[in-house]
Amino acid sequence: MVAPSMAAASYKPGRDGKPGDDGSPGGDGRPRAAASGTPAAGRELRAQGRRTMRRLLDAGLRVFARRGYHAARVDDIVRAARTSHGTFYLYFANKEDLLRALAVDCAHELTAMADTIGPITPDEAGRAELRSFMERFLGTYRRYGPVIRAWMEDQVGDRDIDRLGVKAFTAIGGKLGQRMREAGVEIAENQRAAVGALMAMLERVSYGVASGRVTDDDDALLDTMTTIVHRGFFGAPR
């Protein structure tokens, strides 16, 4: 499940020397949109421009995953996207701007995911719901792992990016806490701490899978994790 890019929402390229649909610079050779300081999330693109931006975003994810955010360079992203520096700067001011656009997409996907978490009862129906959520979370982490790690490890000193992470994980954690209460589970005096522990476990296991450090079969891993979480946090019988 991949959310459509929210970063390409409202930028309108023109024909009069402004950036074109193909991602080319303006008439004077300068990447006008980036030079103007308009963030990626504030531009509306036509079809080819959206494809170009998507290619850059996907390349950024690959490079951030391979090299880490701090070691990644615009050169690496341009090379991975098989495009030019001029095209990159048409859409993004720098690599942080690109990460910000990815963070918007990731936060959108996680927030939407929170809305889909149904009741997690102590029975088999609740177990199936929990496993479905964990499978979706793992899929999102596989795609957006570099963004989620940037949030968790405070890699970027950008308050807007941080706020997106807080909003997304608050939505997930809030819904899981609600489902715990509905299940009638009293697992801790401080439920907020319990939800935090559950989220931390999910994030670390997903990181292990996405990074290749955990090599178990997905189905076996999800079954094991579901059993642990269902019993430990939602009152499933042993």
PDB file of C-alpha atoms in Angstrom:
ATOM      1  CA  MET A   1       0.000   0.000   0.000  1.00  0.00           C
ATOM      2  CA  VAL A   2       1.649   3.185  -1.189  1.00  0.00           C
ATOM      3  CA  ALA A   3       0.009   6.551  -0.685  1.00  0.00           C
ATOM      4  CA  PRO A   4      -0.054   8.826  -3.736  1.00  0.00           C
ATOM      5  CA  SER A   5       2.570  11.512  -3.431  1.00  0.00           C
ATOM      6  CA  MET A   6       1.164  14.388  -1.422  1.00  0.00           C
ATOM      7  CA  ALA A   7       4.295  16.322  -2.334  1.00  0.00           C
ATOM      8  CA  ALA A   8       3.079  16.936  -5.873  1.00  0.00           C
ATOM      9  CA  ALA A   9      -0.131  18.639  -4.888  1.00  0.00           C
ATOM     10  CA  SER A  10      -0.206  22.211  -6.169  1.00  0.00           C
ATOM     11  CA  TYR A  11       2.640  23.187  -8.484  1.00  0.00           C
ATOM     12  CA  LYS A  12       1.606  24.421 -11.937  1.00  0.00           C
ATOM     13  CA  PRO A  13       4.412  24.385 -14.516  1.00  0.00           C
ATOM     14  CA  GLY A  14       3.998  26.737 -17.429  1.00  0.00           C
ATOM     15  CA  ARG A  15       5.088  27.206 -21.029  1.00  0.00           C
ATOM     16  CA  ASP A  16       6.613  30.681 -20.889  1.00  0.00           C
ATOM     17  CA  GLY A  17      10.142  29.920 -19.789  1.00  0.00           C
ATOM     18  CA  LYS A  18       8.994  28.457 -16.497  1.00  0.00           C
ATOM     19  CA  PRO A  19       9.655  24.821 -15.670  1.00  0.00           C
ATOM     20  CA  GLY A  20       8.078  22.469 -18.176  1.00  0.00           C
ATOM     21  CA  ASP A  21       6.224  19.185 -17.874  1.00  0.00           C
ATOM     22  CA  ASP A  22       9.395  17.244 -18.631  1.00  0.00           C
ATOM     23  CA  GLY A  23      11.179  18.574 -15.582  1.00  0.00           C
ATOM     24  CA  SER A  24      13.378  20.946 -17.569  1.00  0.00           C
ATOM     25  CA  PRO A  25      14.564  24.302 -16.171  1.00  0.00           C
ATOM     26  CA  GLY A  26      13.106  27.609 -17.239  1.00  0.00           C
ATOM     27  CA  GLY A  27      14.142  29.738 -20.171  1.00  0.00           C
ATOM     28  CA  ASP A  28      17.231  31.098 -18.423  1.00  0.00           C
ATOM     29  CA  GLY A  29      18.434  27.608 -17.484  1.00  0.00           C
ATOM     30  CA  ARG A  30      17.710  28.068 -13.770  1.00  0.00           C
ATOM     31  CA  PRO A  31      15.508  25.665 -11.786  1.00  0.00           C
ATOM     32  CA  ARG A  32      12.991  28.382 -10.960  1.00  0.00           C
ATOM     33  CA  ALA A  33      10.717  26.474  -8.579  1.00  0.00           C
ATOM     34  CA  ALA A  34      13.529  25.433  -6.254  1.00  0.00           C
ATOM     35  CA  ALA A  35      15.248  28.803  -6.514  1.00  0.00           C
ATOM     36  CA  SER A  36      12.054  30.523  -5.470  1.00  0.00           C
ATOM     37  CA  GLY A  37      12.036  28.587  -2.218  1.00  0.00           C
ATOM     38  CA  THR A  38       8.635  27.014  -2.892  1.00  0.00           C
ATOM     39  CA  PRO A  39       8.639  23.723  -0.972  1.00  0.00           C
ATOM     40  CA  ALA A  40       7.912  20.547  -2.890  1.00  0.00           C
ATOM     41  CA  ALA A  41       4.660  20.029  -0.989  1.00  0.00           C
ATOM     42  CA  GLY A  42       3.346  23.319  -2.362  1.00  0.00           C
ATOM     43  CA  ARG A  43       3.540  22.606  -6.080  1.00  0.00           C
ATOM     44  CA  GLU A  44       1.043  21.139  -8.485  1.00  0.00           C
ATOM     45  CA  LEU A  45       2.537  19.082 -11.306  1.00  0.00           C
ATOM     46  CA  ARG A  46       1.258  17.729 -14.556  1.00  0.00           C
ATOM     47  CA  ALA A  47       1.544  14.031 -15.342  1.00  0.00           C
ATOM     48  CA  GLN A  48       5.138  13.967 -16.570  1.00  0.00           C
ATOM     49  CA  GLY A  49       6.274  16.269 -13.792  1.00  0.00           C
ATOM     50  CA  ARG A  50       4.656  13.965 -11.223  1.00  0.00           C
ATOM     51  CA  ARG A  51       6.497  11.011 -12.724  1.00  0.00           C
ATOM     52  CA  THR A  52       9.781  12.890 -12.569  1.00  0.00           C
ATOM     53  CA  MET A  53       9.221  13.848  -8.943  1.00  0.00           C
ATOM     54  CA  ARG A  54       8.206  10.283  -8.068  1.00  0.00           C
ATOM     55  CA  ARG A  55      11.412   9.006  -9.650  1.00  0.00           C
ATOM     56  CA  LEU A  56      13.457  11.414  -7.532  1.00  0.00           C
ATOM     57  CA  LEU A  57      11.550  10.484  -4.367  1.00  0.00           C
ATOM     58  CA  ASP A  58      12.035   6.771  -4.993  1.00  0.00           C
ATOM     59  CA  ALA A  59      15.721   7.327  -5.702  1.00  0.00           C
ATOM     60  CA  GLY A  60      16.015   9.295  -2.479  1.00  0.00           C
ATOM     61  CA  LEU A  61      14.504   6.421  -0.514  1.00  0.00           C
ATOM     62  CA  ARG A  62      16.982   3.965  -2.022  1.00  0.00           C
ATOM     63  CA  VAL A  63      19.959   6.208  -1.367  1.00  0.00           C
ATOM     64  CA  PHE A  64      18.903   7.075   2.197  1.00  0.00           C
ATOM     65  CA  ALA A  65      18.382   3.368   2.917  1.00  0.00           C
ATOM     66  CA  ARG A  66      21.780   2.430   1.524  1.00  0.00           C
ATOM     67  CA  ARG A  67      23.942   5.290   2.767  1.00  0.00           C
ATOM     68  CA  GLY A  68      21.946   6.823   5.606  1.00  0.00           C
ATOM     69  CA  TYR A  69      20.494  10.320   5.494  1.00  0.00           C
ATOM     70  CA  HIS A  70      23.584  12.201   6.651  1.00  0.00           C
ATOM     71  CA  ALA A  71      25.990  10.424   4.291  1.00  0.00           C
ATOM     72  CA  ALA A  72      23.672  10.710   1.294  1.00  0.00           C
ATOM     73  CA  ARG A  73      24.453  13.397  -1.275  1.00  0.00           C
ATOM     74  CA  VAL A  74      22.377  15.009  -3.975  1.00  0.00           C
ATOM     75  CA  ASP A  75      24.896  13.528  -6.435  1.00  0.00           C
ATOM     76  CA  ASP A  76      23.924  10.037  -5.252  1.00  0.00           C
ATOM     77  CA  ILE A  77      20.215  10.729  -5.644  1.00  0.00           C
ATOM     78  CA  VAL A  78      20.628  12.230  -9.107  1.00  0.00           C
ATOM     79  CA  ARG A  79      22.668   9.227 -10.199  1.00  0.00           C
ATOM     80  CA  ALA A  80      20.140   6.760  -8.792  1.00  0.00           C
ATOM     81  CA  ALA A  81      17.281   8.604 -10.518  1.00  0.00           C
ATOM     82  CA  ARG A  82      19.247   8.811 -13.782  1.00  0.00           C
ATOM     83  CA  THR A  83      18.518  12.476 -14.131  1.00  0.00           C
ATOM     84  CA  SER A  84      20.368  15.781 -13.900  1.00  0.00           C
ATOM     85  CA  HIS A  85      21.189  18.148 -11.069  1.00  0.00           C
ATOM     86  CA  GLY A  86      19.105  20.789 -12.813  1.00  0.00           C
ATOM     87  CA  THR A  87      16.079  18.524 -12.716  1.00  0.00           C
ATOM     88  CA  PHE A  88      16.637  17.734  -9.034  1.00  0.00           C
ATOM     89  CA  TYR A  89      16.805  21.411  -8.087  1.00  0.00           C
ATOM     90  CA  LEU A  90      13.697  22.106 -10.124  1.00  0.00           C
ATOM     91  CA  TYR A  91      11.732  20.066  -7.595  1.00  0.00           C
ATOM     92  CA  PHE A  92      13.766  20.214  -4.383  1.00  0.00           C
ATOM     93  CA  ALA A  93      15.956  22.836  -2.759  1.00  0.00           C
ATOM     94  CA  ASN A  94      18.203  20.187  -1.168  1.00  0.00           C
ATOM     95  CA  LYS A  95      18.094  16.652   0.215  1.00  0.00           C
ATOM     96  CA  GLU A  96      16.229  17.838   3.321  1.00  0.00           C
ATOM     97  CA  ASP A  97      13.474  19.214   1.096  1.00  0.00           C
ATOM     98  CA  LEU A  98      13.235  15.801  -0.561  1.00  0.00           C
ATOM     99  CA  LEU A  99      13.093  14.085   2.840  1.00  0.00           C
ATOM    100  CA  ARG A 100      10.330  16.485   3.850  1.00  0.00           C
ATOM    101  CA  ALA A 101       8.253  15.435   0.833  1.00  0.00           C
ATOM    102  CA  LEU A 102       8.821  11.777   1.704  1.00  0.00           C
ATOM    103  CA  ALA A 103       7.817  12.491   5.300  1.00  0.00           C
ATOM    104  CA  VAL A 104       4.519  13.971   4.090  1.00  0.00           C
ATOM    105  CA  ASP A 105       3.810  10.801   2.099  1.00  0.00           C
ATOM    106  CA  CYS A 106       4.799   8.501   4.968  1.00  0.00           C
ATOM    107  CA  ALA A 107       2.799  10.421   7.566  1.00  0.00           C
ATOM    108  CA  HIS A 108      -0.232  10.382   5.275  1.00  0.00           C
ATOM    109  CA  GLU A 109       0.026   6.604   4.884  1.00  0.00           C
ATOM    110  CA  LEU A 110       0.495   5.925   8.603  1.00  0.00           C
ATOM    111  CA  THR A 111      -2.333   8.251   9.613  1.00  0.00           C
ATOM    112  CA  ALA A 112      -4.661   6.562   7.129  1.00  0.00           C
ATOM    113  CA  MET A 113      -3.533   3.192   8.476  1.00  0.00           C
ATOM    114  CA  ALA A 114      -4.509   4.205  12.005  1.00  0.00           C
ATOM    115  CA  ASP A 115      -8.070   4.801  10.807  1.00  0.00           C
ATOM    116  CA  THR A 116      -8.275   1.211   9.523  1.00  0.00           C
ATOM    117  CA  ILE A 117      -7.325  -0.580  12.773  1.00  0.00           C
ATOM    118  CA  GLY A 118     -10.455  -2.422  13.843  1.00  0.00           C
ATOM    119  CA  PRO A 119     -11.269  -3.900  17.263  1.00  0.00           C
ATOM    120  CA  ILE A 120      -8.477  -6.130  18.602  1.00  0.00           C
ATOM    121  CA  THR A 121     -10.407  -8.480  20.846  1.00  0.00           C
ATOM    122  CA  PRO A 122      -8.758 -11.343  22.782  1.00  0.00           C
ATOM    123  CA  ASP A 123     -10.266 -13.933  20.398  1.00  0.00           C
ATOM    124  CA  GLU A 124      -9.239 -15.165  16.945  1.00  0.00           C
ATOM    125  CA  ALA A 125     -11.024 -12.297  15.196  1.00  0.00           C
ATOM    126  CA  GLY A 126      -8.956  -9.832  17.202  1.00  0.00           C
ATOM    127  CA  ARG A 127      -5.793 -11.753  16.422  1.00  0.00           C
ATOM    128  CA  ALA A 128      -6.537 -11.576  12.696  1.00  0.00           C
ATOM    129  CA  GLU A 129      -7.114  -7.814  12.940  1.00  0.00           C
ATOM    130  CA  LEU A 130      -3.848  -7.332  14.812  1.00  0.00           C
ATOM    131  CA  ARG A 131      -1.892  -9.415  12.311  1.00  0.00           C
ATOM    132  CA  SER A 132      -3.380  -7.456   9.420  1.00  0.00           C
ATOM    133  CA  PHE A 133      -2.287  -4.174  11.008  1.00  0.00           C
ATOM    134  CA  MET A 134       1.216  -5.467  11.712  1.00  0.00           C
ATOM    135  CA  GLU A 135       1.573  -6.688   8.138  1.00  0.00           C
ATOM    136  CA  ARG A 136       0.558  -3.266   6.803  1.00  0.00           C
ATOM    137  CA  PHE A 137       2.916  -1.511   9.211  1.00  0.00           C
ATOM    138  CA  LEU A 138       5.807  -3.722   8.095  1.00  0.00           C
ATOM    139  CA  GLY A 139       5.011  -2.982   4.445  1.00  0.00           C
ATOM    140  CA  THR A 140       5.044   0.758   5.094  1.00  0.00           C
ATOM    141  CA  TYR A 141       8.298   0.464   7.014  1.00  0.00           C
ATOM    142  CA  ARG A 142       9.885  -1.457   4.145  1.00  0.00           C
ATOM    143  CA  ARG A 143       9.143   1.460   1.849  1.00  0.00           C
ATOM    144  CA  TYR A 144       9.622   4.421   4.174  1.00  0.00           C
ATOM    145  CA  GLY A 145      12.168   3.021   6.641  1.00  0.00           C
ATOM    146  CA  PRO A 146      14.668   5.869   6.120  1.00  0.00           C
ATOM    147  CA  VAL A 147      11.963   8.422   6.945  1.00  0.00           C
ATOM    148  CA  ILE A 148      10.787   6.580  10.058  1.00  0.00           C
ATOM    149  CA  ARG A 149      14.375   6.166  11.272  1.00  0.00           C
ATOM    150  CA  ALA A 150      14.959   9.885  10.763  1.00  0.00           C
ATOM    151  CA  TRP A 151      11.973  10.510  13.030  1.00  0.00           C
ATOM    152  CA  MET A 152      12.941   7.953  15.653  1.00  0.00           C
ATOM    153  CA  GLU A 153      16.617   8.881  15.775  1.00  0.00           C
ATOM    154  CA  ASP A 154      16.104  12.651  15.472  1.00  0.00           C
ATOM    155  CA  GLN A 155      18.390  12.767  12.434  1.00  0.00           C
ATOM    156  CA  VAL A 156      17.074  16.021  10.993  1.00  0.00           C
ATOM    157  CA  GLY A 157      16.787  19.319  12.822  1.00  0.00           C
ATOM    158  CA  ASP A 158      13.611  20.287  10.998  1.00  0.00           C
ATOM    159  CA  ARG A 159      10.544  20.946  13.141  1.00  0.00           C
ATOM    160  CA  ASP A 160       8.119  20.408  10.268  1.00  0.00           C
ATOM    161  CA  ILE A 161       9.539  16.952   9.564  1.00  0.00           C
ATOM    162  CA  ASP A 162       9.488  16.111  13.277  1.00  0.00           C
ATOM    163  CA  ARG A 163       5.870  17.249  13.614  1.00  0.00           C
ATOM    164  CA  LEU A 164       4.835  14.941  10.792  1.00  0.00           C
ATOM    165  CA  GLY A 165       6.376  11.995  12.635  1.00  0.00           C
ATOM    166  CA  VAL A 166       4.759  12.937  15.927  1.00  0.00           C
ATOM    167  CA  LYS A 167       1.363  13.284  14.250  1.00  0.00           C
ATOM    168  CA  ALA A 168       1.627   9.938  12.449  1.00  0.00           C
ATOM    169  CA  PHE A 169       2.795   7.907  15.422  1.00  0.00           C
ATOM    170  CA  THR A 170       0.356   9.622  17.756  1.00  0.00           C
ATOM    171  CA  ALA A 171      -2.451   8.514  15.436  1.00  0.00           C
ATOM    172  CA  ILE A 172      -1.231   4.899  15.416  1.00  0.00           C
ATOM    173  CA  GLY A 173      -0.501   4.830  19.145  1.00  0.00           C
ATOM    174  CA  GLY A 174      -3.781   6.516  20.016  1.00  0.00           C
ATOM    175  CA  LYS A 175      -5.794   3.940  18.086  1.00  0.00           C
ATOM    176  CA  LEU A 176      -3.854   1.024  19.620  1.00  0.00           C
ATOM    177  CA  GLY A 177      -4.434   2.480  23.086  1.00  0.00           C
ATOM    178  CA  GLN A 178      -8.142   2.761  22.313  1.00  0.00           C
ATOM    179  CA  ARG A 179      -8.225  -0.884  21.206  1.00  0.00           C
ATOM    180  CA  MET A 180      -6.469  -1.935  24.429  1.00  0.00           C
ATOM    181  CA  ARG A 181      -9.082  -0.153  26.515  1.00  0.00           C
ATOM    182  CA  GLU A 182     -11.902  -1.697  24.497  1.00  0.00           C
ATOM    183  CA  ALA A 183     -10.383  -5.141  25.080  1.00  0.00           C
ATOM    184  CA  GLY A 184     -10.589  -4.463  28.811  1.00  0.00           C
ATOM    185  CA  VAL A 185      -6.891  -5.018  29.336  1.00  0.00           C
ATOM    186  CA  GLU A 186      -5.141  -3.546  32.372  1.00  0.00           C
ATOM    187  CA  ILE A 187      -1.513  -4.280  31.581  1.00  0.00           C
ATOM    188  CA  ALA A 188       0.114  -1.272  33.173  1.00  0.00           C
ATOM    189  CA  GLU A 189      -0.639   1.599  35.493  1.00  0.00           C
ATOM    190  CA  ASN A 190       0.501   3.920  32.728  1.00  0.00           C
ATOM    191  CA  GLN A 191      -1.160   2.935  29.457  1.00  0.00           C
ATOM    192  CA  ARG A 192       0.810   5.589  27.607  1.00  0.00           C
ATOM    193  CA  ALA A 193       4.009   3.758  28.571  1.00  0.00           C
ATOM    194  CA  ALA A 194       2.477   0.481  27.423  1.00  0.00           C
ATOM    195  CA  VAL A 195       1.598   1.931  24.022  1.00  0.00           C
ATOM    196  CA  GLY A 196       5.092   3.420  23.746  1.00  0.00           C
ATOM    197  CA  ALA A 197       6.647   0.037  24.489  1.00  0.00           C
ATOM    198  CA  LEU A 198       4.479  -1.632  21.847  1.00  0.00           C
ATOM    199  CA  MET A 199       5.324   0.992  19.222  1.00  0.00           C
ATOM    200  CA  ALA A 200       9.041   0.756  20.009  1.00  0.00           C
ATOM    201  CA  MET A 201       8.940  -3.017  19.604  1.00  0.00           C
ATOM    202  CA  LEU A 202       7.108  -2.779  16.288  1.00  0.00           C
ATOM    203  CA  GLU A 203       9.554  -0.181  14.989  1.00  0.00           C
ATOM    204  CA  ARG A 204      12.663  -2.132  15.982  1.00  0.00           C
ATOM    205  CA  VAL A 205      11.437  -5.432  14.552  1.00  0.00           C
ATOM    206  CA  SER A 206      10.391  -3.702  11.328  1.00  0.00           C
ATOM    207  CA  TYR A 207      13.801  -2.035  11.134  1.00  0.00           C
ATOM    208  CA  GLY A 208      15.468  -5.427  11.533  1.00  0.00           C
ATOM    209  CA  VAL A 209      13.436  -6.846   8.670  1.00  0.00           C
ATOM    210  CA  ALA A 210      13.872  -3.842   6.363  1.00  0.00           C
ATOM    211  CA  SER A 211      17.632  -3.697   6.986  1.00  0.00           C
ATOM    212  CA  GLY A 212      18.136  -7.430   6.449  1.00  0.00           C
ATOM    213  CA  ARG A 213      19.276  -8.040  10.016  1.00  0.00           C
ATOM    214  CA  VAL A 214      16.204 -10.187  10.641  1.00  0.00           C
ATOM    215  CA  THR A 215      15.967 -12.846   7.946  1.00  0.00           C
ATOM    216  CA  ASP A 216      12.991 -14.881   9.128  1.00  0.00           C
ATOM    217  CA  ASP A 217      10.177 -15.667   6.723  1.00  0.00           C
ATOM    218  CA  ASP A 218       7.640 -12.837   6.846  1.00  0.00           C
ATOM    219  CA  ASP A 219       4.687 -15.088   7.646  1.00  0.00           C
ATOM    220  CA  ALA A 220       6.516 -16.875  10.453  1.00  0.00           C
ATOM    221  CA  LEU A 221       7.757 -13.591  11.897  1.00  0.00           C
ATOM    222  CA  LEU A 222       4.321 -11.965  11.732  1.00  0.00           C
ATOM    223  CA  ASP A 223       2.698 -15.001  13.343  1.00  0.00           C
ATOM    224  CA  THR A 224       5.206 -14.930  16.214  1.00  0.00           C
ATOM    225  CA  MET A 225       4.957 -11.174  16.724  1.00  0.00           C
ATOM    226  CA  THR A 226       1.172 -11.294  16.595  1.00  0.00           C
ATOM    227  CA  THR A 227       1.075 -13.971  19.283  1.00  0.00           C
ATOM    228  CA  ILE A 228       3.424 -12.003  21.553  1.00  0.00           C
ATOM    229  CA  VAL A 229       1.554  -8.717  21.142  1.00  0.00           C
ATOM    230  CA  HIS A 230      -1.910 -10.269  21.310  1.00  0.00           C
ATOM    231  CA  ARG A 231      -1.130 -12.020  24.575  1.00  0.00           C
ATOM    232  CA  GLY A 232       0.972  -9.283  26.098  1.00  0.00           C
ATOM    233  CA  PHE A 233      -1.100  -6.230  25.201  1.00  0.00           C
ATOM    234  CA  PHE A 234      -4.624  -7.390  24.334  1.00  0.00           C
ATOM    235  CA  GLY A 235      -5.376 -10.129  26.851  1.00  0.00           C
ATOM    236  CA  ALA A 236      -5.382 -13.165  24.562  1.00  0.00           C
ATOM    237  CA  PRO A 237      -5.312 -16.450  26.514  1.00  0.00           C
ATOM    238  CA  ARG A 238      -2.139 -18.517  26.486  1.00  0.00           C
TER     239      ARG A 238
END
